[in-house]
Amino acid sequence: MPFLFSILVIALMVGALVDIIKRDDAQVRFLPKRAWIIIVILLPLIGSLLWFVIGREYSEAGLRIPRMRPAARPATRQPDQRPAAAPVDTRSTEQQIADLDREIEEWRLRQEIEKRRREGGDSPAGSESAAG
């Protein structure tokens, strides 16, 4: 088991050293490249981890480390105001279709009544009682 741990630490150190050497100076943070190389060689495990966590500049397309954001405070509201909730339709599809059919029929009857009023053929009271 210690042998496996040693292999992993050496692989991490070699990877960190290769990454440090291949990086442009503008992509190295907090210390110069030479200082990072010395840290990684003297402290293989801790130095390599520090390099990958804080020393390396990640591009926008590369690895993104999520940052904790402070929780936003809710907007203060008046005690008598309730939050607006979206309307919820609990009717089944068949009920909605039946309601739409009734609404269409109602509009058709209203148009017929208006048409008869404009023509002057029936009295308004007679049309409404015949339509109902």
mmCIF file with all atom_site columns, C-alpha atoms in Angstrom:
data_model
loop_
_atom_site.group_PDB
_atom_site.id
_atom_site.type_symbol
_atom_site.label_atom_id
_atom_site.label_alt_id
_atom_site.label_comp_id
_atom_site.label_asym_id
_atom_site.label_entity_id
_atom_site.label_seq_id
_atom_site.pdbx_PDB_ins_code
_atom_site.Cartn_x
_atom_site.Cartn_y
_atom_site.Cartn_z
_atom_site.occupancy
_atom_site.B_iso_or_equiv
_atom_site.pdbx_formal_charge
_atom_site.auth_seq_id
_atom_site.auth_comp_id
_atom_site.auth_asym_id
_atom_site.auth_atom_id
_atom_site.pdbx_PDB_model_num
ATOM 1   C CA . MET A 1 1   ? 0.000   0.000  0.000   1.00 0.00 ? 1   MET A CA 1
ATOM 2   C CA . PRO A 1 2   ? 2.741   2.580  0.777   1.00 0.00 ? 2   PRO A CA 1
ATOM 3   C CA . PHE A 1 3   ? 4.267   1.714  -2.592  1.00 0.00 ? 3   PHE A CA 1
ATOM 4   C CA . LEU A 1 4   ? 1.035   2.648  -4.392  1.00 0.00 ? 4   LEU A CA 1
ATOM 5   C CA . PHE A 1 5   ? 0.793   5.933  -2.465  1.00 0.00 ? 5   PHE A CA 1
ATOM 6   C CA . SER A 1 6   ? 4.396   6.772  -3.392  1.00 0.00 ? 6   SER A CA 1
ATOM 7   C CA . ILE A 1 7   ? 3.703   6.065  -7.069  1.00 0.00 ? 7   ILE A CA 1
ATOM 8   C CA . LEU A 1 8   ? 0.636   8.331  -6.991  1.00 0.00 ? 8   LEU A CA 1
ATOM 9   C CA . VAL A 1 9   ? 2.582   11.166 -5.303  1.00 0.00 ? 9   VAL A CA 1
ATOM 10  C CA . ILE A 1 10  ? 5.389   10.880 -7.850  1.00 0.00 ? 10  ILE A CA 1
ATOM 11  C CA . ALA A 1 11  ? 2.905   10.840 -10.753 1.00 0.00 ? 11  ALA A CA 1
ATOM 12  C CA . LEU A 1 12  ? 1.162   13.922 -9.331  1.00 0.00 ? 12  LEU A CA 1
ATOM 13  C CA . MET A 1 13  ? 4.521   15.678 -8.879  1.00 0.00 ? 13  MET A CA 1
ATOM 14  C CA . VAL A 1 14  ? 5.642   14.874 -12.440 1.00 0.00 ? 14  VAL A CA 1
ATOM 15  C CA . GLY A 1 15  ? 2.311   16.050 -13.811 1.00 0.00 ? 15  GLY A CA 1
ATOM 16  C CA . ALA A 1 16  ? 2.558   19.302 -11.863 1.00 0.00 ? 16  ALA A CA 1
ATOM 17  C CA . LEU A 1 17  ? 6.154   19.909 -12.983 1.00 0.00 ? 17  LEU A CA 1
ATOM 18  C CA . VAL A 1 18  ? 5.267   19.272 -16.639 1.00 0.00 ? 18  VAL A CA 1
ATOM 19  C CA . ASP A 1 19  ? 2.270   21.593 -16.329 1.00 0.00 ? 19  ASP A CA 1
ATOM 20  C CA . ILE A 1 20  ? 4.360   24.341 -14.694 1.00 0.00 ? 20  ILE A CA 1
ATOM 21  C CA . ILE A 1 21  ? 7.076   24.129 -17.335 1.00 0.00 ? 21  ILE A CA 1
ATOM 22  C CA . LYS A 1 22  ? 4.625   24.125 -20.270 1.00 0.00 ? 22  LYS A CA 1
ATOM 23  C CA . ARG A 1 23  ? 2.554   27.052 -18.955 1.00 0.00 ? 23  ARG A CA 1
ATOM 24  C CA . ASP A 1 24  ? 3.052   30.588 -20.142 1.00 0.00 ? 24  ASP A CA 1
ATOM 25  C CA . ASP A 1 25  ? 4.231   33.024 -17.451 1.00 0.00 ? 25  ASP A CA 1
ATOM 26  C CA . ALA A 1 26  ? 0.935   34.915 -17.724 1.00 0.00 ? 26  ALA A CA 1
ATOM 27  C CA . GLN A 1 27  ? -0.969  31.777 -16.678 1.00 0.00 ? 27  GLN A CA 1
ATOM 28  C CA . VAL A 1 28  ? 0.945   31.324 -13.406 1.00 0.00 ? 28  VAL A CA 1
ATOM 29  C CA . ARG A 1 29  ? -0.533  32.937 -10.316 1.00 0.00 ? 29  ARG A CA 1
ATOM 30  C CA . PHE A 1 30  ? 0.928   34.228 -7.030  1.00 0.00 ? 30  PHE A CA 1
ATOM 31  C CA . LEU A 1 31  ? 4.588   33.110 -7.553  1.00 0.00 ? 31  LEU A CA 1
ATOM 32  C CA . PRO A 1 32  ? 7.070   32.895 -10.423 1.00 0.00 ? 32  PRO A CA 1
ATOM 33  C CA . LYS A 1 33  ? 7.395   29.591 -12.258 1.00 0.00 ? 33  LYS A CA 1
ATOM 34  C CA . ARG A 1 34  ? 10.796  28.854 -10.692 1.00 0.00 ? 34  ARG A CA 1
ATOM 35  C CA . ALA A 1 35  ? 9.360   29.209 -7.195  1.00 0.00 ? 35  ALA A CA 1
ATOM 36  C CA . TRP A 1 36  ? 6.508   26.810 -8.051  1.00 0.00 ? 36  TRP A CA 1
ATOM 37  C CA . ILE A 1 37  ? 9.021   24.269 -9.406  1.00 0.00 ? 37  ILE A CA 1
ATOM 38  C CA . ILE A 1 38  ? 11.057  24.447 -6.189  1.00 0.00 ? 38  ILE A CA 1
ATOM 39  C CA . ILE A 1 39  ? 7.930   24.092 -4.029  1.00 0.00 ? 39  ILE A CA 1
ATOM 40  C CA . VAL A 1 40  ? 6.707   21.059 -6.012  1.00 0.00 ? 40  VAL A CA 1
ATOM 41  C CA . ILE A 1 41  ? 10.164  19.371 -5.804  1.00 0.00 ? 41  ILE A CA 1
ATOM 42  C CA . LEU A 1 42  ? 10.662  20.032 -2.069  1.00 0.00 ? 42  LEU A CA 1
ATOM 43  C CA . LEU A 1 43  ? 7.056   19.242 -1.042  1.00 0.00 ? 43  LEU A CA 1
ATOM 44  C CA . PRO A 1 44  ? 5.790   16.819 -3.697  1.00 0.00 ? 44  PRO A CA 1
ATOM 45  C CA . LEU A 1 45  ? 2.271   16.146 -2.413  1.00 0.00 ? 45  LEU A CA 1
ATOM 46  C CA . ILE A 1 46  ? 1.428   19.517 -0.879  1.00 0.00 ? 46  ILE A CA 1
ATOM 47  C CA . GLY A 1 47  ? 3.275   21.506 -3.557  1.00 0.00 ? 47  GLY A CA 1
ATOM 48  C CA . SER A 1 48  ? 1.524   19.687 -6.396  1.00 0.00 ? 48  SER A CA 1
ATOM 49  C CA . LEU A 1 49  ? -1.888  20.119 -4.809  1.00 0.00 ? 49  LEU A CA 1
ATOM 50  C CA . LEU A 1 50  ? -1.205  23.823 -4.174  1.00 0.00 ? 50  LEU A CA 1
ATOM 51  C CA . TRP A 1 51  ? -0.130  24.253 -7.797  1.00 0.00 ? 51  TRP A CA 1
ATOM 52  C CA . PHE A 1 52  ? -3.312  22.738 -9.188  1.00 0.00 ? 52  PHE A CA 1
ATOM 53  C CA . VAL A 1 53  ? -5.565  24.570 -6.701  1.00 0.00 ? 53  VAL A CA 1
ATOM 54  C CA . ILE A 1 54  ? -4.135  28.092 -6.490  1.00 0.00 ? 54  ILE A CA 1
ATOM 55  C CA . GLY A 1 55  ? -1.051  28.428 -8.714  1.00 0.00 ? 55  GLY A CA 1
ATOM 56  C CA . ARG A 1 56  ? -2.526  27.578 -12.070 1.00 0.00 ? 56  ARG A CA 1
ATOM 57  C CA . GLU A 1 57  ? -4.677  29.941 -14.146 1.00 0.00 ? 57  GLU A CA 1
ATOM 58  C CA . TYR A 1 58  ? -7.584  28.062 -15.695 1.00 0.00 ? 58  TYR A CA 1
ATOM 59  C CA . SER A 1 59  ? -9.063  29.270 -18.970 1.00 0.00 ? 59  SER A CA 1
ATOM 60  C CA . GLU A 1 60  ? -12.782 29.909 -19.405 1.00 0.00 ? 60  GLU A CA 1
ATOM 61  C CA . ALA A 1 61  ? -13.152 26.728 -21.459 1.00 0.00 ? 61  ALA A CA 1
ATOM 62  C CA . GLY A 1 62  ? -11.212 24.629 -18.962 1.00 0.00 ? 62  GLY A CA 1
ATOM 63  C CA . LEU A 1 63  ? -11.978 23.357 -15.496 1.00 0.00 ? 63  LEU A CA 1
ATOM 64  C CA . ARG A 1 64  ? -14.309 25.566 -13.503 1.00 0.00 ? 64  ARG A CA 1
ATOM 65  C CA . ILE A 1 65  ? -14.293 25.438 -9.756  1.00 0.00 ? 65  ILE A CA 1
ATOM 66  C CA . PRO A 1 66  ? -17.679 26.422 -8.350  1.00 0.00 ? 66  PRO A CA 1
ATOM 67  C CA . ARG A 1 67  ? -17.540 29.251 -5.868  1.00 0.00 ? 67  ARG A CA 1
ATOM 68  C CA . MET A 1 68  ? -19.946 29.727 -3.002  1.00 0.00 ? 68  MET A CA 1
ATOM 69  C CA . ARG A 1 69  ? -22.056 32.855 -3.375  1.00 0.00 ? 69  ARG A CA 1
ATOM 70  C CA . PRO A 1 70  ? -23.681 34.580 -0.466  1.00 0.00 ? 70  PRO A CA 1
ATOM 71  C CA . ALA A 1 71  ? -27.373 33.851 -0.240  1.00 0.00 ? 71  ALA A CA 1
ATOM 72  C CA . ALA A 1 72  ? -29.481 36.647 -1.670  1.00 0.00 ? 72  ALA A CA 1
ATOM 73  C CA . ARG A 1 73  ? -31.812 38.222 0.801   1.00 0.00 ? 73  ARG A CA 1
ATOM 74  C CA . PRO A 1 74  ? -35.443 38.133 -0.217  1.00 0.00 ? 74  PRO A CA 1
ATOM 75  C CA . ALA A 1 75  ? -36.979 41.463 -1.062  1.00 0.00 ? 75  ALA A CA 1
ATOM 76  C CA . THR A 1 76  ? -38.903 42.930 1.810   1.00 0.00 ? 76  THR A CA 1
ATOM 77  C CA . ARG A 1 77  ? -42.645 43.026 1.203   1.00 0.00 ? 77  ARG A CA 1
ATOM 78  C CA . GLN A 1 78  ? -45.567 44.497 2.925   1.00 0.00 ? 78  GLN A CA 1
ATOM 79  C CA . PRO A 1 79  ? -47.275 42.125 5.388   1.00 0.00 ? 79  PRO A CA 1
ATOM 80  C CA . ASP A 1 80  ? -50.591 42.407 3.550   1.00 0.00 ? 80  ASP A CA 1
ATOM 81  C CA . GLN A 1 81  ? -49.073 41.460 0.172   1.00 0.00 ? 81  GLN A CA 1
ATOM 82  C CA . ARG A 1 82  ? -49.003 37.836 -0.941  1.00 0.00 ? 82  ARG A CA 1
ATOM 83  C CA . PRO A 1 83  ? -46.655 36.528 -3.600  1.00 0.00 ? 83  PRO A CA 1
ATOM 84  C CA . ALA A 1 84  ? -48.306 36.154 -6.973  1.00 0.00 ? 84  ALA A CA 1
ATOM 85  C CA . ALA A 1 85  ? -48.787 32.489 -7.786  1.00 0.00 ? 85  ALA A CA 1
ATOM 86  C CA . ALA A 1 86  ? -49.205 31.121 -11.269 1.00 0.00 ? 86  ALA A CA 1
ATOM 87  C CA . PRO A 1 87  ? -52.747 29.940 -11.979 1.00 0.00 ? 87  PRO A CA 1
ATOM 88  C CA . VAL A 1 88  ? -53.146 26.188 -11.973 1.00 0.00 ? 88  VAL A CA 1
ATOM 89  C CA . ASP A 1 89  ? -55.755 24.519 -14.166 1.00 0.00 ? 89  ASP A CA 1
ATOM 90  C CA . THR A 1 90  ? -56.860 21.274 -12.541 1.00 0.00 ? 90  THR A CA 1
ATOM 91  C CA . ARG A 1 91  ? -59.413 20.343 -15.208 1.00 0.00 ? 91  ARG A CA 1
ATOM 92  C CA . SER A 1 92  ? -58.878 17.294 -17.374 1.00 0.00 ? 92  SER A CA 1
ATOM 93  C CA . THR A 1 93  ? -58.377 17.660 -21.108 1.00 0.00 ? 93  THR A CA 1
ATOM 94  C CA . GLU A 1 94  ? -61.930 16.481 -21.769 1.00 0.00 ? 94  GLU A CA 1
ATOM 95  C CA . GLN A 1 95  ? -63.320 19.090 -19.364 1.00 0.00 ? 95  GLN A CA 1
ATOM 96  C CA . GLN A 1 96  ? -61.275 21.824 -21.020 1.00 0.00 ? 96  GLN A CA 1
ATOM 97  C CA . ILE A 1 97  ? -62.518 20.797 -24.473 1.00 0.00 ? 97  ILE A CA 1
ATOM 98  C CA . ALA A 1 98  ? -66.131 20.722 -23.241 1.00 0.00 ? 98  ALA A CA 1
ATOM 99  C CA . ASP A 1 99  ? -65.704 24.210 -21.746 1.00 0.00 ? 99  ASP A CA 1
ATOM 100 C CA . LEU A 1 100 ? -64.254 25.485 -25.018 1.00 0.00 ? 100 LEU A CA 1
ATOM 101 C CA . ASP A 1 101 ? -67.151 23.955 -26.963 1.00 0.00 ? 101 ASP A CA 1
ATOM 102 C CA . ARG A 1 102 ? -69.632 25.737 -24.657 1.00 0.00 ? 102 ARG A CA 1
ATOM 103 C CA . GLU A 1 103 ? -67.756 28.994 -25.068 1.00 0.00 ? 103 GLU A CA 1
ATOM 104 C CA . ILE A 1 104 ? -67.769 28.637 -28.867 1.00 0.00 ? 104 ILE A CA 1
ATOM 105 C CA . GLU A 1 105 ? -71.497 27.923 -28.832 1.00 0.00 ? 105 GLU A CA 1
ATOM 106 C CA . GLU A 1 106 ? -72.100 30.965 -26.611 1.00 0.00 ? 106 GLU A CA 1
ATOM 107 C CA . TRP A 1 107 ? -70.171 33.225 -28.996 1.00 0.00 ? 107 TRP A CA 1
ATOM 108 C CA . ARG A 1 108 ? -72.018 31.773 -31.973 1.00 0.00 ? 108 ARG A CA 1
ATOM 109 C CA . LEU A 1 109 ? -75.370 32.521 -30.290 1.00 0.00 ? 109 LEU A CA 1
ATOM 110 C CA . ARG A 1 110 ? -74.268 36.067 -29.396 1.00 0.00 ? 110 ARG A CA 1
ATOM 111 C CA . GLN A 1 111 ? -73.293 36.699 -33.014 1.00 0.00 ? 111 GLN A CA 1
ATOM 112 C CA . GLU A 1 112 ? -76.643 35.370 -34.165 1.00 0.00 ? 112 GLU A CA 1
ATOM 113 C CA . ILE A 1 113 ? -78.465 37.661 -31.728 1.00 0.00 ? 113 ILE A CA 1
ATOM 114 C CA . GLU A 1 114 ? -76.435 40.681 -32.891 1.00 0.00 ? 114 GLU A CA 1
ATOM 115 C CA . LYS A 1 115 ? -77.126 39.793 -36.504 1.00 0.00 ? 115 LYS A CA 1
ATOM 116 C CA . ARG A 1 116 ? -80.904 39.616 -35.836 1.00 0.00 ? 116 ARG A CA 1
ATOM 117 C CA . ARG A 1 117 ? -80.799 42.938 -33.950 1.00 0.00 ? 117 ARG A CA 1
ATOM 118 C CA . ARG A 1 118 ? -79.087 44.614 -36.871 1.00 0.00 ? 118 ARG A CA 1
ATOM 119 C CA . GLU A 1 119 ? -81.593 43.157 -39.333 1.00 0.00 ? 119 GLU A CA 1
ATOM 120 C CA . GLY A 1 120 ? -84.496 44.205 -37.123 1.00 0.00 ? 120 GLY A CA 1
ATOM 121 C CA . GLY A 1 121 ? -86.358 40.949 -37.636 1.00 0.00 ? 121 GLY A CA 1
ATOM 122 C CA . ASP A 1 122 ? -86.874 39.944 -33.998 1.00 0.00 ? 122 ASP A CA 1
ATOM 123 C CA . SER A 1 123 ? -87.168 41.882 -30.805 1.00 0.00 ? 123 SER A CA 1
ATOM 124 C CA . PRO A 1 124 ? -84.135 41.589 -28.458 1.00 0.00 ? 124 PRO A CA 1
ATOM 125 C CA . ALA A 1 125 ? -86.201 39.919 -25.705 1.00 0.00 ? 125 ALA A CA 1
ATOM 126 C CA . GLY A 1 126 ? -87.612 37.308 -28.069 1.00 0.00 ? 126 GLY A CA 1
ATOM 127 C CA . SER A 1 127 ? -84.151 36.426 -29.450 1.00 0.00 ? 127 SER A CA 1
ATOM 128 C CA . GLU A 1 128 ? -82.641 35.958 -26.032 1.00 0.00 ? 128 GLU A CA 1
ATOM 129 C CA . SER A 1 129 ? -85.449 33.706 -24.820 1.00 0.00 ? 129 SER A CA 1
ATOM 130 C CA . ALA A 1 130 ? -85.272 31.650 -28.013 1.00 0.00 ? 130 ALA A CA 1
ATOM 131 C CA . ALA A 1 131 ? -81.490 31.332 -27.729 1.00 0.00 ? 131 ALA A CA 1
ATOM 132 C CA . GLY A 1 132 ? -81.548 30.170 -24.085 1.00 0.00 ? 132 GLY A CA 1
#
